[in-house]
Amino acid sequence: MNRVELAGILLAAPEIRDVGAPPYQSTIAEFTIITSSVRFDRRTETDVVDKSFIRCQAWEDLAGVVAGWELGAFVHVVGELTQQEITTPAGKTDRKTRVRVMAPTLVRSPARSRPVPEPTEAPAY
């Protein structure tokens, strides 16, 4: 079974777009999650943080679910790994690995700064 679970920070708001042509048009949301893990390096005797940037795709109804997510949100995604081979103009073959999202969850919205107070009348001195 091809199943992955990711928990991490959203790098940017999801990019929503329509692909294909009617009547076969679909909606896709693409976004990147930053995940990290900490390991102890015995040689240097320090903690090392390994960061991974994982590209994710949510299709159709799930694209609408993730559309409201914002930069810095902590998210949890369950999905499957997909690979696509692309030939560049130089003739080189690139392999792109992505996660096709099956169950997206917004765990925590990004921290917001204090709201700007509504303008009021000038103080009477």
Tab-separated table of C-alpha atoms in Angstrom:
chain	number	residue	atom	x	y	z
A	1	MET	CA	0.000	0.000	0.000
A	2	ASN	CA	1.320	3.429	-0.962
A	3	ARG	CA	0.398	5.719	1.950
A	4	VAL	CA	2.268	8.634	3.502
A	5	GLU	CA	1.444	10.984	6.351
A	6	LEU	CA	3.011	14.413	6.597
A	7	ALA	CA	2.759	17.040	9.298
A	8	GLY	CA	4.420	20.367	8.730
A	9	ILE	CA	4.244	24.058	7.966
A	10	LEU	CA	2.701	25.429	4.781
A	11	LEU	CA	5.351	27.258	2.744
A	12	ALA	CA	2.833	29.416	0.824
A	13	ALA	CA	-0.884	29.632	0.197
A	14	PRO	CA	-2.053	26.867	-2.174
A	15	GLU	CA	-2.042	27.675	-5.894
A	16	ILE	CA	-5.491	26.889	-7.287
A	17	ARG	CA	-5.999	26.398	-11.031
A	18	ASP	CA	-8.169	24.612	-13.543
A	19	VAL	CA	-6.553	22.023	-15.803
A	20	GLY	CA	-7.905	20.371	-18.909
A	21	ALA	CA	-10.715	21.525	-21.139
A	22	PRO	CA	-14.477	21.140	-20.710
A	23	PRO	CA	-16.064	18.678	-20.213
A	24	TYR	CA	-12.916	17.100	-18.718
A	25	GLN	CA	-11.839	20.118	-16.691
A	26	SER	CA	-10.536	19.549	-13.152
A	27	THR	CA	-9.480	21.817	-10.302
A	28	ILE	CA	-6.100	21.305	-8.651
A	29	ALA	CA	-4.483	22.915	-5.616
A	30	GLU	CA	-0.708	22.665	-5.348
A	31	PHE	CA	1.230	23.548	-2.219
A	32	THR	CA	4.486	22.779	-0.424
A	33	ILE	CA	4.836	21.526	3.137
A	34	ILE	CA	8.054	21.909	5.098
A	35	THR	CA	8.707	18.983	7.419
A	36	SER	CA	11.637	18.606	9.768
A	37	SER	CA	13.256	16.017	11.959
A	38	VAL	CA	16.040	16.272	14.498
A	39	ARG	CA	18.882	13.789	14.779
A	40	PHE	CA	21.951	13.675	16.981
A	41	ASP	CA	25.280	13.729	15.141
A	42	ARG	CA	27.705	11.697	17.258
A	43	ARG	CA	30.732	13.014	15.395
A	44	THR	CA	30.061	16.686	16.175
A	45	GLU	CA	27.904	15.961	19.267
A	46	THR	CA	25.206	18.385	18.141
A	47	ASP	CA	21.589	18.147	17.103
A	48	VAL	CA	21.068	18.441	13.360
A	49	VAL	CA	17.741	19.548	11.886
A	50	ASP	CA	16.891	17.938	8.562
A	51	LYS	CA	14.262	19.837	6.549
A	52	SER	CA	12.313	18.436	3.623
A	53	PHE	CA	10.207	20.408	1.157
A	54	ILE	CA	7.364	18.173	-0.039
A	55	ARG	CA	5.197	19.230	-2.999
A	56	CYS	CA	1.534	18.201	-2.641
A	57	GLN	CA	-1.463	18.144	-4.987
A	58	ALA	CA	-5.146	18.137	-4.003
A	59	TRP	CA	-7.726	17.510	-6.735
A	60	GLU	CA	-11.391	18.490	-7.191
A	61	ASP	CA	-13.304	18.765	-3.865
A	62	LEU	CA	-10.104	18.522	-1.823
A	63	ALA	CA	-8.740	21.547	-3.702
A	64	GLY	CA	-11.632	23.527	-2.233
A	65	VAL	CA	-10.789	22.251	1.255
A	66	VAL	CA	-7.184	23.474	1.114
A	67	ALA	CA	-7.963	26.697	-0.792
A	68	GLY	CA	-8.384	28.686	2.431
A	69	TRP	CA	-5.091	27.607	3.973
A	70	GLU	CA	-2.533	30.361	4.561
A	71	LEU	CA	1.236	30.675	4.714
A	72	GLY	CA	2.561	29.366	8.017
A	73	ALA	CA	-0.399	27.096	8.835
A	74	PHE	CA	0.434	23.791	10.517
A	75	VAL	CA	-1.180	21.036	8.441
A	76	HIS	CA	-1.491	17.256	8.422
A	77	VAL	CA	-1.847	15.427	5.113
A	78	VAL	CA	-2.509	11.785	4.300
A	79	GLY	CA	-1.906	10.774	0.714
A	80	GLU	CA	0.024	8.677	-1.751
A	81	LEU	CA	3.372	9.231	-3.449
A	82	THR	CA	3.286	9.783	-7.198
A	83	GLN	CA	6.171	10.100	-9.639
A	84	GLN	CA	6.314	11.708	-13.051
A	85	GLU	CA	9.188	11.675	-15.503
A	86	ILE	CA	9.708	14.874	-17.481
A	87	THR	CA	12.129	15.347	-20.365
A	88	THR	CA	13.762	18.780	-20.313
A	89	PRO	CA	14.547	20.732	-23.494
A	90	ALA	CA	18.205	19.733	-22.996
A	91	GLY	CA	17.196	16.077	-23.327
A	92	LYS	CA	17.715	15.265	-19.645
A	93	THR	CA	15.050	13.235	-17.823
A	94	ASP	CA	13.835	14.616	-14.475
A	95	ARG	CA	11.743	12.663	-12.008
A	96	LYS	CA	9.232	14.662	-9.953
A	97	THR	CA	7.900	13.099	-6.752
A	98	ARG	CA	4.727	14.521	-5.210
A	99	VAL	CA	2.077	13.567	-2.700
A	100	ARG	CA	-1.460	13.223	-4.021
A	101	VAL	CA	-3.584	14.361	-1.076
A	102	MET	CA	-6.374	12.069	0.113
A	103	ALA	CA	-7.160	13.581	3.542
A	104	PRO	CA	-6.053	17.163	4.317
A	105	THR	CA	-6.389	18.589	7.827
A	106	LEU	CA	-5.701	22.135	9.005
A	107	VAL	CA	-4.265	21.614	12.480
A	108	ARG	CA	-3.501	25.218	13.403
A	109	SER	CA	-3.844	28.486	11.530
A	110	PRO	CA	-0.813	30.767	11.417
A	111	ALA	CA	-0.320	33.121	14.325
A	112	ARG	CA	-1.755	36.508	13.585
A	113	SER	CA	-0.551	39.832	14.803
A	114	ARG	CA	-2.908	41.891	16.932
A	115	PRO	CA	-5.771	43.356	14.929
A	116	VAL	CA	-5.508	46.968	13.928
A	117	PRO	CA	-7.892	49.038	16.075
A	118	GLU	CA	-10.774	50.704	14.303
A	119	PRO	CA	-10.232	54.403	13.664
A	120	THR	CA	-11.973	56.524	16.253
A	121	GLU	CA	-12.504	60.179	16.735
A	122	ALA	CA	-9.514	62.220	17.756
A	123	PRO	CA	-9.121	62.314	21.515
A	124	ALA	CA	-10.476	65.405	23.234
A	125	TYR	CA	-7.716	67.062	25.232
